[in-house]
Coordinates of C-alpha atoms and ligand atoms in Angstrom, one line a residue:
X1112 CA 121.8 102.4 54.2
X1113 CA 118.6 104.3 54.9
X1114 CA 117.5 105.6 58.2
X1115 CA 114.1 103.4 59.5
X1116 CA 112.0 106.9 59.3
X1117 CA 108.1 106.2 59.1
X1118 CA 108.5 102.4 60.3
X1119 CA 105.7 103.8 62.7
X1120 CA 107.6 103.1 65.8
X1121 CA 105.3 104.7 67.8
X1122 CA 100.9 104.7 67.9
X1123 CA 100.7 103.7 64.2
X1124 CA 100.7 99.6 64.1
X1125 CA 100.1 99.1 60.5
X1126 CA 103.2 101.2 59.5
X1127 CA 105.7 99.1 60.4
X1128 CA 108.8 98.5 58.2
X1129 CA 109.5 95.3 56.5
X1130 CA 112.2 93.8 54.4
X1131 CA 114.4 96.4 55.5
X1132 CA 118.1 95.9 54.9
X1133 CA 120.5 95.1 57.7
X1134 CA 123.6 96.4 58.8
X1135 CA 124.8 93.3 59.8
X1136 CA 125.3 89.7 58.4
X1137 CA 125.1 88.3 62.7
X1138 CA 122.2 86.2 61.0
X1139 CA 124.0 84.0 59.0
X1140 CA 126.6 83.2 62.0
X1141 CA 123.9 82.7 64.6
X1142 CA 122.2 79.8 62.4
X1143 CA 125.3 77.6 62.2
X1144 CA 125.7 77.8 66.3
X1145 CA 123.5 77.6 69.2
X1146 CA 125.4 76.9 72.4
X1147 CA 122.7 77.8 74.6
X1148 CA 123.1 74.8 76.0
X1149 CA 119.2 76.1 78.0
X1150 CA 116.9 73.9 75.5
X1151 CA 115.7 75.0 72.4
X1152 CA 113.3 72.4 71.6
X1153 CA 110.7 75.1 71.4
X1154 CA 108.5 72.4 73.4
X1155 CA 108.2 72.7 77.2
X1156 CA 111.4 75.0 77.3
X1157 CA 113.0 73.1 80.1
X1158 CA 116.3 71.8 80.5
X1159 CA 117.8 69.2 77.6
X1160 CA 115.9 65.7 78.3
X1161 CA 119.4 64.2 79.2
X1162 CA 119.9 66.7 81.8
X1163 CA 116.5 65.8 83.6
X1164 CA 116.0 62.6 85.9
X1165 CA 113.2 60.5 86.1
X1166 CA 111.3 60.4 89.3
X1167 CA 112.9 56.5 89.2
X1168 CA 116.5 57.7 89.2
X1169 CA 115.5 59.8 92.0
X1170 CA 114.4 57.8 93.7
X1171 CA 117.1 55.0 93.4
X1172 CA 119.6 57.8 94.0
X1173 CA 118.7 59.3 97.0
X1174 CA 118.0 57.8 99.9
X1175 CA 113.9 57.0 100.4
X1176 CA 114.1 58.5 104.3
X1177 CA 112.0 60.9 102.6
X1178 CA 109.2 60.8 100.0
X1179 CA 111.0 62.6 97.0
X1180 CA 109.2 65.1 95.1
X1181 CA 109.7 65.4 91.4
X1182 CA 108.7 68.6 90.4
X1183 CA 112.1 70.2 90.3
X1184 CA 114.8 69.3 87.8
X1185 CA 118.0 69.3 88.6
X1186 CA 119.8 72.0 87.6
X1187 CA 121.5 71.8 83.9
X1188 CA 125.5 71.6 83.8
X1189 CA 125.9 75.4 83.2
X1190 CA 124.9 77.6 85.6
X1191 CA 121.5 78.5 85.4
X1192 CA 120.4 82.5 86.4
X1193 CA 116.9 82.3 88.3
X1194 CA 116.1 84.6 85.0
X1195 CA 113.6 82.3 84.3
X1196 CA 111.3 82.5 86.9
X1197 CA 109.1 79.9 88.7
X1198 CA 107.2 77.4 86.3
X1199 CA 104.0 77.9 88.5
X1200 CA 104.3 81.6 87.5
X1201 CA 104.5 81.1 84.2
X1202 CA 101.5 78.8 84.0
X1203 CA 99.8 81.7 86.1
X1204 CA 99.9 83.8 82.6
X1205 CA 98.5 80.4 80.6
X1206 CA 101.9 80.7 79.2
X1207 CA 104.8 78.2 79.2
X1208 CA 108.0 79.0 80.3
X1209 CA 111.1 80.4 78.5
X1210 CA 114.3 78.7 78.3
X1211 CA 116.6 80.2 81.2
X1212 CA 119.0 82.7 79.8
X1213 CA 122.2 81.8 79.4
X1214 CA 124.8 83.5 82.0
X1215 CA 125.6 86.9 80.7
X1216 CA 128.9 87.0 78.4
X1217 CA 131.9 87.7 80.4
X1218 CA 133.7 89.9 76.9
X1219 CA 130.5 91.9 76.3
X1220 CA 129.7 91.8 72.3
X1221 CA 128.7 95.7 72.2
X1222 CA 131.5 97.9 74.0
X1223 CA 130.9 101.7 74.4
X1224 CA 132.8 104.8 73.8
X1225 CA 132.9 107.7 76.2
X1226 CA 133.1 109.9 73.7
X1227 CA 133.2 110.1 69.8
X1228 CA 130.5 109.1 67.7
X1229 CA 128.0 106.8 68.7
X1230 CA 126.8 102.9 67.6
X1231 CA 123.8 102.3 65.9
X1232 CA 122.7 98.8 66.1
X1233 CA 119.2 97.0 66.0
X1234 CA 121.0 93.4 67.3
X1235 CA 123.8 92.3 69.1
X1236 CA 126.3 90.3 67.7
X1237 CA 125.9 86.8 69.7
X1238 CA 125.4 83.2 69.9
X1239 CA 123.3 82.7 72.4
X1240 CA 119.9 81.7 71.7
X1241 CA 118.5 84.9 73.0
X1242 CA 116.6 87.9 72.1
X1243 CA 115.7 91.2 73.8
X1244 CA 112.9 93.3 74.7
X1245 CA 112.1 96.7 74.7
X1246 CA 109.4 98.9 75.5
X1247 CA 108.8 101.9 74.6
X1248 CA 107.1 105.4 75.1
X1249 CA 105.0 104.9 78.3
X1250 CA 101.0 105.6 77.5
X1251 CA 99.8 102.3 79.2
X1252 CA 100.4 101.9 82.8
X1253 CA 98.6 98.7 83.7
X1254 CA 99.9 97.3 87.7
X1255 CA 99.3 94.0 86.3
X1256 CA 102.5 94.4 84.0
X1257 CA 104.0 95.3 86.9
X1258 CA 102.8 91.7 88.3
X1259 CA 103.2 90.2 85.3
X1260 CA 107.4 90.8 84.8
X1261 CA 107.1 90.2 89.0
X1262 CA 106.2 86.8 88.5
X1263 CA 107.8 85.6 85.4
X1264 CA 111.2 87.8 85.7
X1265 CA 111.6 88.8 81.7
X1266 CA 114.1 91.4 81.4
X1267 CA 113.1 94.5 79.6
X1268 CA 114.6 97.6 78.9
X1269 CA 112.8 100.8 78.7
X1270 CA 113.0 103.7 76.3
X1271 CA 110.7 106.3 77.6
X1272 CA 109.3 109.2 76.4
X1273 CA 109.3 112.3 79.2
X1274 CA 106.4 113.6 77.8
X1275 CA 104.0 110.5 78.1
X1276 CA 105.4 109.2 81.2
X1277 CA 105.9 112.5 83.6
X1278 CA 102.2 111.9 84.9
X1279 CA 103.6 109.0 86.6
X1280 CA 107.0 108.1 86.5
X1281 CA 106.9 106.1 89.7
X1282 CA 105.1 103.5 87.8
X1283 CA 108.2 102.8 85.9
X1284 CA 109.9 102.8 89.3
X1285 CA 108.4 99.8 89.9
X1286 CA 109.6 98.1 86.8
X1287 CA 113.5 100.0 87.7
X1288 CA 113.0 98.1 90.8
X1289 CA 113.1 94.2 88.8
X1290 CA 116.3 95.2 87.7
X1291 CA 114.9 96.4 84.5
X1292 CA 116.4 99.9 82.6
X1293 CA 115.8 103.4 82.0
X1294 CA 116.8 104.8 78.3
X1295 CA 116.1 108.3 76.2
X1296 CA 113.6 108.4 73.9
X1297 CA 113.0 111.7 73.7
X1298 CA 110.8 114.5 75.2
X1299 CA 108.1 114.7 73.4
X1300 CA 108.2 112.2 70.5
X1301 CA 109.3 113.9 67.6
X1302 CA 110.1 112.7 64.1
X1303 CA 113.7 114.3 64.9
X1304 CA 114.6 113.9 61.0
X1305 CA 112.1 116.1 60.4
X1306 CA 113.2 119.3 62.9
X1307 CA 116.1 121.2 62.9
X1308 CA 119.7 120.5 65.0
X1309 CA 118.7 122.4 67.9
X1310 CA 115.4 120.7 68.4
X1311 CA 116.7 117.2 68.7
X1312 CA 119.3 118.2 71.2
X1313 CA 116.9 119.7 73.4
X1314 CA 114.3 116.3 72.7
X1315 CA 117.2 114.4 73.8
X1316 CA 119.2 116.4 76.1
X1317 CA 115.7 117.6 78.6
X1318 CA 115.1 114.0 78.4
X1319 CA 118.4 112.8 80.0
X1320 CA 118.0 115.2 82.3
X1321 CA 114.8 114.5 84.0
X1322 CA 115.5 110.7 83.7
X1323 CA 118.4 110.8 85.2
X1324 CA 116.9 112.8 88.3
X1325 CA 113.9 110.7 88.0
X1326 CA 116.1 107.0 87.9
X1327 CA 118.9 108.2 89.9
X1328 CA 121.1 107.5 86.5
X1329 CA 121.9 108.5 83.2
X1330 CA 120.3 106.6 80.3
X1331 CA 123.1 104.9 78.8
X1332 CA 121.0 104.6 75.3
X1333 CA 119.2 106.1 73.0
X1334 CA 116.4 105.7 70.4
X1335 CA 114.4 108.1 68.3
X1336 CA 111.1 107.9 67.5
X1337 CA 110.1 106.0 64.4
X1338 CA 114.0 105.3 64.1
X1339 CA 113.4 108.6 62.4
X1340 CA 117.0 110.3 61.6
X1341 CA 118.9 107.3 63.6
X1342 CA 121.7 107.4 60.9
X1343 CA 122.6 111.3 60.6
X1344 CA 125.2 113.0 61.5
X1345 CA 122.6 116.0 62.8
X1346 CA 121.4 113.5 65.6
X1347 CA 124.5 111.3 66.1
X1348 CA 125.8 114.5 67.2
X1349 CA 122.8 115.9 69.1
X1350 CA 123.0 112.3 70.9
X1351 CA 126.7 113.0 71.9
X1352 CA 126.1 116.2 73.4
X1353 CA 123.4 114.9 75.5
X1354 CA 125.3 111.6 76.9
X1355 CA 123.3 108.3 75.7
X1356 CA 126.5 106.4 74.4
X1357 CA 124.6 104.8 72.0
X1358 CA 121.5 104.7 69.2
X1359 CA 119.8 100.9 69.5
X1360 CA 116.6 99.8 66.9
X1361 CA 115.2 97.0 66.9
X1362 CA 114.7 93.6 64.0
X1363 CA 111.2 92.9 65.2
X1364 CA 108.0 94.8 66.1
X1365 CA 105.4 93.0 68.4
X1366 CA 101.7 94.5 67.0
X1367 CA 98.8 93.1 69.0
X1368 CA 99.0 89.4 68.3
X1369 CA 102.1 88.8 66.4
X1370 CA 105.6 90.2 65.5
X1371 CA 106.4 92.3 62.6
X1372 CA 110.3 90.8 61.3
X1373 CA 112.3 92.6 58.7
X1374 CA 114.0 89.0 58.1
X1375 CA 112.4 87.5 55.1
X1376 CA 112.0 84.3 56.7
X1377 CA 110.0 85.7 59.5
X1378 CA 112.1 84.1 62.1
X1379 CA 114.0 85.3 65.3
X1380 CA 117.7 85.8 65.2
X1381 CA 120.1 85.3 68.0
X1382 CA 120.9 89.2 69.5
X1383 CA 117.8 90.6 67.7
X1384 CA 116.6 93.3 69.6
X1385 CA 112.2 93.0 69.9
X1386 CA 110.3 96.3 70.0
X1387 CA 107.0 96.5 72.3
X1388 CA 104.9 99.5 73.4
X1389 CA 103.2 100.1 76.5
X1390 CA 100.3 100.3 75.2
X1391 CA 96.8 99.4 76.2
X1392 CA 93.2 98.2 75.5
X1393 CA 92.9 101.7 73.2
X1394 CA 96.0 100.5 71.3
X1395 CA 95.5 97.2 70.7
X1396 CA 91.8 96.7 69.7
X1397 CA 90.6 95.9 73.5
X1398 CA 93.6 94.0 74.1
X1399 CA 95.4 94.4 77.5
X1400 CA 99.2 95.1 77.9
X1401 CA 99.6 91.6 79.9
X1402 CA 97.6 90.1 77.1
X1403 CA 99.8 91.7 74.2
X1404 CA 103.2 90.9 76.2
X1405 CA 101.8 87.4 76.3
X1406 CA 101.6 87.0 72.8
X1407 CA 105.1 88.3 72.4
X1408 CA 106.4 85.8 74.8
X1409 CA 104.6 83.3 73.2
X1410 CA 105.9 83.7 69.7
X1411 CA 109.8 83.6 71.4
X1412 CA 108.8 80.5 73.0
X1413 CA 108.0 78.8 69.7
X1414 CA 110.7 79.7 68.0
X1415 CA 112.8 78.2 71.3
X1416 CA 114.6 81.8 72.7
X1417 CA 115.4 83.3 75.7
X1418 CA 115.0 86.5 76.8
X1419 CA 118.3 88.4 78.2
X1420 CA 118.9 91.5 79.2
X1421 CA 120.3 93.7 76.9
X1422 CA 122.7 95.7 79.2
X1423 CA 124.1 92.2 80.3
X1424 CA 125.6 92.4 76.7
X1425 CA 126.9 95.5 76.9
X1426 CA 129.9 96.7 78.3
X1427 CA 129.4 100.3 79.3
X1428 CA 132.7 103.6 78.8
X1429 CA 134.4 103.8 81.6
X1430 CA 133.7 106.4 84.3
Ligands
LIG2342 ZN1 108.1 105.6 70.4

């Protein structure tokens, strides 16, 4: 199938792909299932009704010593991750809240080589109701995205460009320090279809390096700018030489207020990975980062997903 080059990954929002072909047929297996079992009701996001008590049964339950406060639900049958984060929080950001995400899989869907040729893969072969998010490049720098994934504890995972984030790469710190990760994408943002062998080895390759000084660990995946050349030989080799163990693109683009989908019907997928930008008021027409984020959040929430973390469904080579 053909490479994503030119989807305008990166600074260019109305180049986007769309109605791209898939390497996968995940879609069609995720619709007949979803044992999230976290509510999908794309309403309030909480726990199934069953699951949730009245303040009545509560009160007839427990003893009335003392004056019962019904703001918390009980917990739903599965364990629940505090993934989720704190309803207050999410009504903080005028936004409501995300179904919890599901435990992570115990047999992780993606497994990765420690050496060979390396996966490409824009989902993740899954039933949960879940999506992830990733953000790339680095321009925008906004503390209160910092505040934001603080309060309302949505995983991310970060593919950052050396170039645009060297001024500051504490600021990313931050984010490492929610639990969030660090991947390659590239030194300086080149279309690497475009250059020859030896340039996308040293894109890649100076990248891993100073991230893995930077984050105190080697970024585990890798994606090129624009998607540009994700399917070659030239950089599935370039890749291997620099360490990432795998090449991940995404089914969805967030823009300013919505969400580019290369699925005709517009809609989420279980496993589809989401691509975001830090980007910033310049970027998105006087939007803010928070603001943009929000959106994104917003259109998941409609459509009843969670948001997991894509390294919980990923088992990585052994050391
Ligand atoms: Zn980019």
């Amino acid at each position: 199938m053909r490479s994503l080059d030119g989807t305008g990954e990166h600074g260019a929002v109305k180049r986007h792909g769309r109605g791209r072909t898939t390497t996968y047929a995940v879609g069609a297996m995720a619709l007949l299932t979803a044992v999230s079992g976290c509510g999908s009701d794309g309403g309030t996001g909480g726990p199934p009704a069953a699951a949730v008590s009245t303040p009545a049964d509560r009160g007839a339950a427990a003893s009335s010593a003392a004056p019962q406060q019904p703001v918390t639900p009980p917990p739903a049958p599965a364990p629940v991750p505090a993934a989720a984060g704190d309803p207050a929080a999410w009504a903080k950001w005028n936004l409501k809240p995300l179904p919890p995400a599901p435990p992570a899989p115990a047999d992780k869907p993606v497994k990765l080589r420690r050496s060979g040729p390396v996966p490409v893969f824009s989902e993740v072969r899954t039933t949960d109701k879940v999506v992830f998010v990733t953000i790339d490049d680095g321009a925008e720098k906004d503390p209160r995205f910092v505040e934001m994934l603080t309060d309302l504890k949505v995983p991310v995972s970060m593919f950052l460009t050396r170039d645009i984030v060297k001024d500051d790469y504490g600021y990313f710190k931050r984010l490492q320090a929610l639990g969030n990760h660090v991947h390659n994408h590239t030194v300086g943002h080149a279309q690497l279809s475009k250059v020859t062998p030896e340039k996308q080895r040293s894109e890649i390759c100076d990248a891993q390096t100073a991230f893995t000084q930077q984050y105190g660990t080697a970024p585990l995946l890798f994606r090129p700018p624009y998607g540009g050349g994700a399917h070659t030989a030239a950089l599935n080799d370039a890749v291997q030489q620099c360490g990432p163990r795998a090449v991940v693109l995404w089914r969805e683009s967030m823009q300013i207020h919505d969400m580019q989908y290369q699925a005709a019907d517009k809609k989420l997928r279980p496993g589809d990975i989401v691509l975001a930008h830090f980007r910033g008021p310049k970027d998105l027409k006087g939007e803010t980062m928070t603001q943009m984020f929000g959106e994104m959040l917003a259109r998941i929430q409609e459509q009843g997903f969670a948001v997991a973390r894509l390294e919980d469904y990923i088992e990585s080579p052994a050391a």
